[in-house]
Coordinates of C-alpha atoms in Angstrom, one line a residue:
Chain A
M1 CA 166.1 150.6 92.4
S2 CA 164.8 147.4 90.3
A3 CA 163.3 144.3 91.6
Q4 CA 165.4 141.4 92.5
I5 CA 163.5 138.9 90.3
N6 CA 162.3 140.3 86.8
I7 CA 160.1 138.0 84.7
H8 CA 159.2 139.2 81.4
N9 CA 156.9 137.4 78.9
L10 CA 157.8 134.3 80.1
K11 CA 156.4 131.4 77.6
K12 CA 157.1 127.7 77.8
S13 CA 155.7 124.8 76.0
Y14 CA 156.2 121.1 75.9
G15 CA 155.7 120.1 72.3
S16 CA 152.5 121.8 71.4
F17 CA 151.0 122.2 74.8
Q18 CA 151.6 125.6 76.0
V19 CA 152.5 125.6 79.9
L20 CA 153.2 129.1 80.5
H21 CA 151.4 132.0 78.7
G22 CA 153.8 134.9 78.8
I23 CA 154.0 135.8 82.4
D24 CA 155.2 139.0 83.8
L25 CA 156.4 139.2 87.3
E26 CA 158.4 141.5 89.6
I27 CA 159.7 140.5 93.0
A28 CA 161.4 142.7 95.2
Q29 CA 164.4 142.0 97.4
G30 CA 163.3 140.3 100.4
E31 CA 159.6 139.8 99.4
V32 CA 157.9 136.6 100.4
V33 CA 155.8 135.2 97.6
C34 CA 153.6 132.4 97.6
V35 CA 152.3 130.6 94.4
I36 CA 149.1 129.0 94.5
G37 CA 146.9 127.6 92.1
P38 CA 145.5 123.9 91.2
S39 CA 147.8 121.1 90.0
G40 CA 148.9 121.7 86.3
S41 CA 148.6 125.7 86.4
G42 CA 152.4 126.0 85.9
K43 CA 153.3 127.2 89.2
S44 CA 156.1 124.8 89.5
T45 CA 157.1 125.5 85.9
L46 CA 157.3 129.2 86.7
I47 CA 159.7 128.9 89.6
R48 CA 161.8 126.2 87.8
C49 CA 162.5 128.5 84.9
I50 CA 163.8 131.1 87.7
N51 CA 166.8 128.9 87.9
R52 CA 166.5 127.7 84.7
L53 CA 166.2 123.9 85.5
E54 CA 163.4 124.3 82.8
S55 CA 164.2 126.2 79.5
F56 CA 161.8 128.6 78.0
D57 CA 160.9 130.4 75.3
A58 CA 164.0 132.4 73.4
E59 CA 161.8 135.7 73.4
S60 CA 161.2 135.2 77.3
E61 CA 163.3 137.0 79.6
I62 CA 164.1 136.5 83.3
A63 CA 166.8 138.3 85.2
V64 CA 167.7 137.5 88.7
D65 CA 169.7 140.4 90.8
G66 CA 170.4 141.9 87.0
I67 CA 171.7 139.1 85.6
T68 CA 169.9 137.7 82.8
V69 CA 169.1 133.9 83.2
M70 CA 170.6 132.1 80.1
P71 CA 173.0 129.0 79.3
G72 CA 176.4 129.5 79.7
R73 CA 178.7 131.2 82.6
A74 CA 176.0 133.5 83.6
L75 CA 173.7 130.6 84.9
A76 CA 176.3 129.3 87.2
A77 CA 176.5 132.9 88.7
V78 CA 172.7 132.8 88.9
R79 CA 172.3 129.4 90.2
A80 CA 174.9 130.3 93.1
E81 CA 172.7 133.1 94.2
V82 CA 169.3 131.3 94.1
G83 CA 168.8 128.4 96.1
M84 CA 166.0 125.5 95.8
V85 CA 164.1 123.3 97.9
F86 CA 162.5 120.5 96.1
Q87 CA 159.2 118.5 96.8
S88 CA 161.2 115.3 97.1
F89 CA 164.5 117.0 99.0
N90 CA 166.8 115.2 96.7
L91 CA 169.4 115.3 99.4
F92 CA 172.6 113.2 98.2
P93 CA 172.1 109.8 99.9
H94 CA 175.6 108.9 99.9
M95 CA 177.0 111.8 102.1
T96 CA 176.2 112.4 105.7
V97 CA 173.8 115.1 106.5
L98 CA 177.0 117.6 107.3
R99 CA 178.5 116.8 104.0
N100 CA 175.4 117.7 102.0
V101 CA 175.4 121.2 103.5
M102 CA 179.0 121.7 103.0
L103 CA 179.3 120.2 99.3
A104 CA 178.2 123.2 97.4
P105 CA 180.3 126.2 99.5
M106 CA 183.3 124.0 99.1
R107 CA 183.1 123.4 95.4
V108 CA 181.2 126.5 94.2
R109 CA 182.5 129.0 96.7
R110 CA 185.6 127.5 97.1
S111 CA 185.5 127.4 101.1
N112 CA 187.9 125.4 102.9
A113 CA 186.6 122.5 105.0
K114 CA 186.8 124.0 108.3
D115 CA 184.8 127.1 107.4
A116 CA 182.3 125.0 105.6
E117 CA 181.7 122.6 108.2
A118 CA 181.5 125.5 110.9
R119 CA 178.8 127.1 109.0
A120 CA 177.1 123.8 108.3
R121 CA 177.0 123.2 111.7
V122 CA 175.4 126.7 112.4
L123 CA 172.8 126.2 109.7
L124 CA 172.0 122.8 111.2
E125 CA 171.3 124.2 114.6
R126 CA 169.1 126.9 112.9
V127 CA 166.9 124.1 111.2
G128 CA 166.9 122.3 114.5
I129 CA 169.0 119.2 113.5
S130 CA 172.2 119.6 114.8
E131 CA 172.2 116.3 116.4
Q132 CA 171.7 114.4 113.2
A133 CA 174.7 115.6 111.5
D134 CA 176.7 112.5 111.1
K135 CA 173.7 110.5 110.1
Y136 CA 172.8 109.8 106.3
P137 CA 169.4 111.2 105.1
E138 CA 168.0 107.8 104.8
N139 CA 167.9 107.7 108.5
L140 CA 166.2 110.8 108.9
S141 CA 162.3 111.4 108.6
G142 CA 160.9 113.2 105.8
G143 CA 160.4 116.8 107.8
Q144 CA 164.1 116.2 108.9
Q145 CA 165.4 115.7 105.4
Q146 CA 163.5 118.9 104.2
R147 CA 165.2 120.8 106.9
V148 CA 168.5 119.5 106.0
A149 CA 167.5 120.4 102.3
I150 CA 166.7 124.1 103.4
A151 CA 169.8 124.2 105.2
R152 CA 171.9 122.9 102.2
A153 CA 170.4 125.6 100.3
L154 CA 171.2 128.2 102.9
A155 CA 174.9 127.0 102.9
M156 CA 175.2 129.3 99.6
E157 CA 174.0 132.1 101.4
P158 CA 171.4 132.7 98.6
K159 CA 169.8 135.9 98.0
V160 CA 166.8 134.3 96.4
L161 CA 165.1 130.8 97.9
L162 CA 162.8 128.7 95.7
F163 CA 160.3 126.5 97.0
D164 CA 159.0 123.8 95.1
E165 CA 155.8 122.5 97.2
P166 CA 158.1 121.9 100.2
T167 CA 155.8 120.0 102.4
S168 CA 153.8 118.0 99.8
A169 CA 155.7 114.8 100.1
L170 CA 155.4 115.0 103.8
D171 CA 153.4 112.9 106.3
P172 CA 150.7 115.6 107.8
E173 CA 152.8 115.5 111.2
M174 CA 155.7 116.7 109.6
V175 CA 154.4 119.6 108.0
G176 CA 154.7 122.1 111.0
E177 CA 158.3 121.6 111.6
V178 CA 159.2 122.4 108.0
L179 CA 156.8 125.5 107.8
D180 CA 158.1 126.8 111.1
V181 CA 161.7 126.7 109.4
M182 CA 160.4 128.6 106.8
K183 CA 158.5 131.4 108.6
K184 CA 161.8 132.1 110.7
L185 CA 163.5 132.5 107.2
A186 CA 160.7 134.9 106.0
G187 CA 162.0 138.5 107.2
T188 CA 165.7 137.7 107.3
G189 CA 166.0 139.7 103.7
V190 CA 166.0 136.6 101.7
T191 CA 163.4 136.5 98.9
M192 CA 161.4 133.6 98.9
V193 CA 159.4 132.4 96.1
I194 CA 157.0 129.6 97.4
V195 CA 154.8 127.1 95.5
T196 CA 152.6 125.7 98.2
H197 CA 149.0 124.0 98.7
E198 CA 149.5 125.3 102.5
M199 CA 146.9 128.2 102.6
G200 CA 147.2 129.0 106.1
F201 CA 150.7 129.5 105.5
A202 CA 150.6 131.5 102.6
R203 CA 148.1 133.7 104.7
Q204 CA 150.3 134.2 107.4
V205 CA 153.7 134.5 106.1
A206 CA 153.5 135.9 102.3
D207 CA 153.9 139.5 101.7
R208 CA 152.2 138.8 98.1
V209 CA 150.0 135.8 97.0
I210 CA 149.9 135.0 93.3
F211 CA 147.0 132.8 92.0
M212 CA 148.1 130.8 88.8
D213 CA 145.8 128.8 86.3
G214 CA 146.1 127.4 83.0
G215 CA 149.7 129.0 82.5
N216 CA 148.4 132.7 83.6
V217 CA 148.6 134.5 86.6
I218 CA 145.1 135.2 87.3
E219 CA 145.1 137.5 90.2
A220 CA 148.1 138.8 92.6
G221 CA 147.9 140.5 95.9
P222 CA 148.4 140.8 99.5
P223 CA 147.2 137.7 101.4
A224 CA 144.2 139.4 103.1
E225 CA 143.0 140.7 99.6
I226 CA 143.3 137.2 97.7
F227 CA 142.0 135.0 100.5
D228 CA 139.1 137.3 101.7
N229 CA 138.4 139.0 99.0
P230 CA 139.2 137.5 95.6
K231 CA 138.3 139.6 92.5
E232 CA 138.3 136.8 90.0
E233 CA 135.6 134.1 89.7
R234 CA 138.5 131.4 89.0
T235 CA 140.5 132.4 92.1
R236 CA 136.9 132.3 94.4
S237 CA 136.2 128.7 93.2
F238 CA 139.8 127.2 93.7
L239 CA 139.8 128.7 97.2
H240 CA 136.5 127.5 97.5
A241 CA 137.6 123.9 96.8
V242 CA 140.7 123.8 99.1
L243 CA 139.2 126.0 102.1
D244 CA 135.8 124.8 102.5
H245 CA 135.6 121.0 103.1
Chain B
M1 CA 195.6 54.1 88.6
D2 CA 196.4 54.7 84.7
L3 CA 194.0 57.5 84.8
F4 CA 195.5 59.2 87.7
S5 CA 199.2 58.9 86.1
T6 CA 197.9 60.4 83.1
F7 CA 195.8 63.4 84.4
F8 CA 197.3 63.8 87.7
N9 CA 200.8 62.9 87.3
I10 CA 202.5 64.6 90.4
P11 CA 206.1 64.6 89.2
V12 CA 205.1 66.1 85.8
L13 CA 203.0 68.7 87.7
I14 CA 206.2 69.8 89.5
N15 CA 208.4 69.6 87.0
S16 CA 206.2 72.2 84.9
L17 CA 204.8 74.3 88.0
P18 CA 207.9 77.0 87.4
Q19 CA 206.8 77.5 83.9
L20 CA 202.9 77.3 84.7
L21 CA 203.6 80.3 87.5
S22 CA 205.7 82.4 84.9
G23 CA 202.7 82.0 82.7
L24 CA 200.3 82.9 85.5
F25 CA 202.5 86.2 85.9
V26 CA 201.9 87.1 82.3
T27 CA 198.3 86.4 82.3
V28 CA 197.6 88.2 85.5
Q29 CA 199.5 91.2 83.7
I30 CA 197.7 91.0 80.7
G31 CA 194.5 91.0 82.6
I32 CA 195.1 93.7 85.1
T33 CA 196.4 96.0 82.3
S34 CA 193.3 95.3 80.2
I35 CA 191.1 95.9 83.0
I36 CA 192.4 99.3 84.2
C37 CA 192.5 100.4 80.6
G38 CA 189.3 99.2 80.1
L39 CA 187.7 100.6 83.0
I40 CA 189.2 104.2 82.1
G41 CA 188.2 104.1 78.8
G42 CA 184.9 102.7 79.3
L43 CA 184.1 105.6 81.9
F44 CA 185.0 108.2 79.3
L45 CA 183.2 106.4 76.5
A46 CA 180.1 106.2 78.8
I47 CA 180.2 109.8 79.5
S48 CA 180.8 111.0 76.2
R49 CA 177.8 108.8 74.9
L50 CA 175.6 110.6 77.5
Y51 CA 176.8 114.1 77.3
A52 CA 179.2 114.9 74.3
P53 CA 177.7 116.8 71.2
A54 CA 175.3 114.9 69.1
F55 CA 177.7 113.6 66.2
I56 CA 180.4 112.2 68.6
Q57 CA 177.6 110.2 70.9
V58 CA 176.9 108.7 67.4
L59 CA 180.4 108.0 66.7
V60 CA 180.8 106.4 70.4
R61 CA 177.5 104.5 70.0
G62 CA 179.0 103.0 66.9
Y63 CA 182.3 102.0 68.6
I64 CA 180.5 100.4 71.3
D65 CA 178.2 98.2 69.1
I66 CA 181.1 97.3 67.1
F67 CA 183.1 96.1 69.7
R68 CA 180.5 94.3 71.7
S69 CA 179.5 92.4 68.4
I70 CA 183.3 91.5 67.2
P71 CA 184.5 88.1 68.6
L72 CA 187.5 88.9 70.5
L73 CA 189.7 86.2 69.0
V74 CA 188.7 87.7 65.8
L75 CA 189.6 91.0 66.8
L76 CA 193.2 89.7 68.4
I77 CA 194.0 88.1 65.2
V78 CA 193.3 91.2 63.1
V79 CA 195.4 93.3 65.4
Y80 CA 198.4 90.7 65.9
Y81 CA 198.5 89.3 61.9
A82 CA 196.7 92.4 60.0
L83 CA 197.8 95.7 61.3
P84 CA 201.4 94.9 60.3
F85 CA 200.3 95.1 57.1
V86 CA 199.6 98.7 57.5
G87 CA 202.8 99.5 59.2
V88 CA 201.4 98.8 63.0
R89 CA 203.4 96.1 64.8
L90 CA 202.4 95.3 68.2
S91 CA 204.3 92.9 70.4
P92 CA 202.2 90.0 71.5
F93 CA 201.6 91.5 74.8
F94 CA 200.4 94.9 73.5
S95 CA 198.1 93.2 71.0
A96 CA 196.2 91.2 73.7
V97 CA 196.0 94.3 75.8
T98 CA 194.8 96.3 72.9
A99 CA 192.1 93.7 71.7
L100 CA 190.9 93.0 75.0
T101 CA 190.8 96.6 76.0
L102 CA 189.0 97.8 73.4
V103 CA 186.1 95.4 74.0
S104 CA 186.2 95.5 77.7
A105 CA 186.1 99.5 77.3
A106 CA 182.9 98.7 75.0
Y107 CA 181.0 96.6 77.8
T108 CA 182.2 98.9 80.6
A109 CA 180.8 101.7 78.9
E110 CA 177.3 100.3 78.7
I111 CA 177.5 99.2 82.2
F112 CA 178.5 102.7 83.3
R113 CA 175.9 104.5 81.0
A114 CA 173.0 102.3 82.7
G115 CA 174.5 103.1 86.5
I116 CA 174.7 106.7 85.8
E117 CA 171.0 106.6 84.2
A118 CA 169.9 104.7 87.3
I119 CA 170.5 107.8 89.4
P120 CA 167.3 109.8 89.7
H121 CA 166.8 112.9 87.9
G122 CA 166.4 115.0 91.0
Q123 CA 170.1 114.6 92.0
F124 CA 171.2 116.4 89.0
E125 CA 168.7 119.0 89.6
A126 CA 169.5 119.3 93.2
S127 CA 173.2 119.8 91.9
A128 CA 172.4 122.2 89.2
A129 CA 170.1 124.2 91.8
L130 CA 173.3 124.7 93.9
G131 CA 175.5 125.9 91.1
L132 CA 177.6 122.9 90.9
S133 CA 179.8 122.6 87.4
N134 CA 178.9 119.6 85.5
R135 CA 182.3 118.0 86.4
H136 CA 181.6 118.4 90.0
T137 CA 178.0 117.0 89.7
M138 CA 179.9 113.7 88.2
V139 CA 182.6 113.4 90.4
D140 CA 180.9 114.6 93.7
V141 CA 177.4 113.4 93.2
I142 CA 176.4 111.1 90.5
L143 CA 179.5 108.9 89.9
P144 CA 179.8 107.6 93.8
Q145 CA 176.2 106.6 93.7
A146 CA 176.6 105.0 90.2
I147 CA 179.5 103.1 91.1
R148 CA 177.7 101.3 93.8
I149 CA 175.2 100.2 91.5
V150 CA 177.7 98.9 88.8
I151 CA 180.1 97.2 91.1
P152 CA 178.4 93.8 90.8
P153 CA 178.5 94.2 86.6
L154 CA 181.8 95.4 86.6
T155 CA 183.4 92.7 88.4
N156 CA 181.7 90.2 86.4
N157 CA 183.4 92.0 83.4
C158 CA 186.6 91.8 85.0
I159 CA 186.2 88.1 85.4
N160 CA 185.5 87.7 81.8
V161 CA 188.7 89.9 80.7
M162 CA 190.8 87.8 82.9
K163 CA 189.2 84.3 81.2
D164 CA 189.7 85.7 78.1
T165 CA 193.3 86.6 78.3
A166 CA 193.7 82.8 77.5
L167 CA 192.9 83.8 74.0
A168 CA 196.4 85.6 74.1
S169 CA 198.2 82.3 73.8
V170 CA 197.0 82.2 70.0
V171 CA 199.4 85.3 69.3
A172 CA 202.5 83.5 71.0
M173 CA 201.8 85.2 74.3
P174 CA 203.7 83.1 77.0
D175 CA 200.7 83.1 79.2
L176 CA 199.1 80.4 81.6
L177 CA 197.6 78.5 78.7
K178 CA 200.4 78.6 76.6
Q179 CA 202.9 77.7 79.0
A180 CA 200.5 74.8 80.0
T181 CA 200.2 73.2 76.4
Q182 CA 204.2 73.6 76.0
A183 CA 204.8 72.0 79.1
Q184 CA 202.1 69.3 78.1
A185 CA 204.3 68.8 74.6
L186 CA 207.6 68.7 76.5
S187 CA 206.4 66.1 79.2
A188 CA 204.2 64.2 76.5
N189 CA 201.7 64.3 79.6
P190 CA 198.2 66.5 80.0
T191 CA 198.9 67.3 83.6
P192 CA 200.3 70.5 83.2
L193 CA 196.9 71.5 81.3
I194 CA 194.9 70.1 84.4
G195 CA 197.2 72.2 86.7
A196 CA 196.5 75.3 84.4
A197 CA 192.8 74.7 84.7
L198 CA 193.2 74.1 88.3
I199 CA 195.0 77.8 88.7
Y200 CA 192.4 79.5 86.5
L201 CA 190.0 78.4 88.9
I202 CA 191.9 79.3 92.2
L203 CA 192.3 82.7 90.4
L204 CA 188.8 83.2 89.5
W205 CA 186.6 81.5 91.8
P206 CA 187.0 83.9 94.8
M207 CA 186.2 86.7 92.4
V208 CA 182.9 84.6 91.2
Y209 CA 182.1 84.4 95.0
V210 CA 182.7 88.0 95.6
V211 CA 180.4 88.9 92.6
A212 CA 177.4 86.7 93.9
R213 CA 177.9 88.4 97.4
L214 CA 178.2 91.9 96.3
E215 CA 174.9 91.4 94.2
K216 CA 173.1 89.9 97.2
R217 CA 174.3 92.9 99.1
Y218 CA 173.4 95.6 96.8
S219 CA 170.0 94.2 95.7
R220 CA 169.2 94.6 99.2
G221 CA 167.9 98.0 100.0
R222 CA 170.1 100.8 98.7

């Protein structure tokens, strides 16, 4: 069986500055992958290419569930299967929490309002904010907003979930509640690709850790291997810088 | 006393009141029709200006710039007096509505564009990531937020359109101003003009007040 996400020779440039230098990566169904690395290493760009929020070079190829990611009809199909959680939540501020979660199933999957609402309430329960369903995002804490964003992504029943530094904009005391929700998701069969600076979380939850630097994958492997026994000097110095202080 | 009977002559005012009110009715008709057409046209222009293929964007930009530059009175006279030479003969009502709509749509387009551009990029990304189509992204996510931002400037534009309806009197449209000048000629007394001015005030002052309130409300927080 082929991998759920196939990335082949992924290259991207902003003008003359090349951000990604031909990345090859296969991610299996249900796998939890954490992408770590210094700022500007291209890790966010990498996952934003998977649902093509970022365009990439024509010679590069990405396929999700066998569907090639390219502009047009196929892209809508890919995006319906790939959920995304952003650093800055990006909830819809003019809708209640419940409506935020209901919108995409109703518009993209054509669910009726009753089913969408029932499902939204189940998901809000699952991320622990069912009692906030009728509030607006601005009345929620950052941690609560991010959990709503996770519920909103889950409402589409995605096969793949992308997390773009989901805890980086949060106050420290709220990081835990979001990571807890993500831990519960890991192992439910959904494929997760997580860009994060939370090394403890990556070590605990990831099946595989990918270390990126300068637009290349420097090293990839099980968390124990990457964190305890990194082969590459750059990995070692990065981990040394973030872990020992 | 003399001043009073010249400018505030009650019998003259009462006499001319039915004529003024029928003029008011025409003014409101022209105004509302132009405002609605201008809003619809402006929204389409704004969206084309932002998302249409490049060469259409250039055309729309040209349109917007031209109709924001041309004096409305000149446009109105061109529509009413010049177009008949190429076989396009519009009634005074449609001449006025056409000229007002063409200009109002251009201003409205710029207002909507600014409103759409003020929506954070993350809203577009979140919509795209969920698989929403461009149409649903606009209708469900972007426009409801943009509308809040553009309501004060849009209301302002509506006031301008309402005021500019007075120009229709130059193409023999029996609007409020035209009726007032006729009543003035008939009674040899300027009171109907004062009456018309007061009616314009009564019509527009509340709208000006509303704009001030809206601006205050939307500048505070979200």
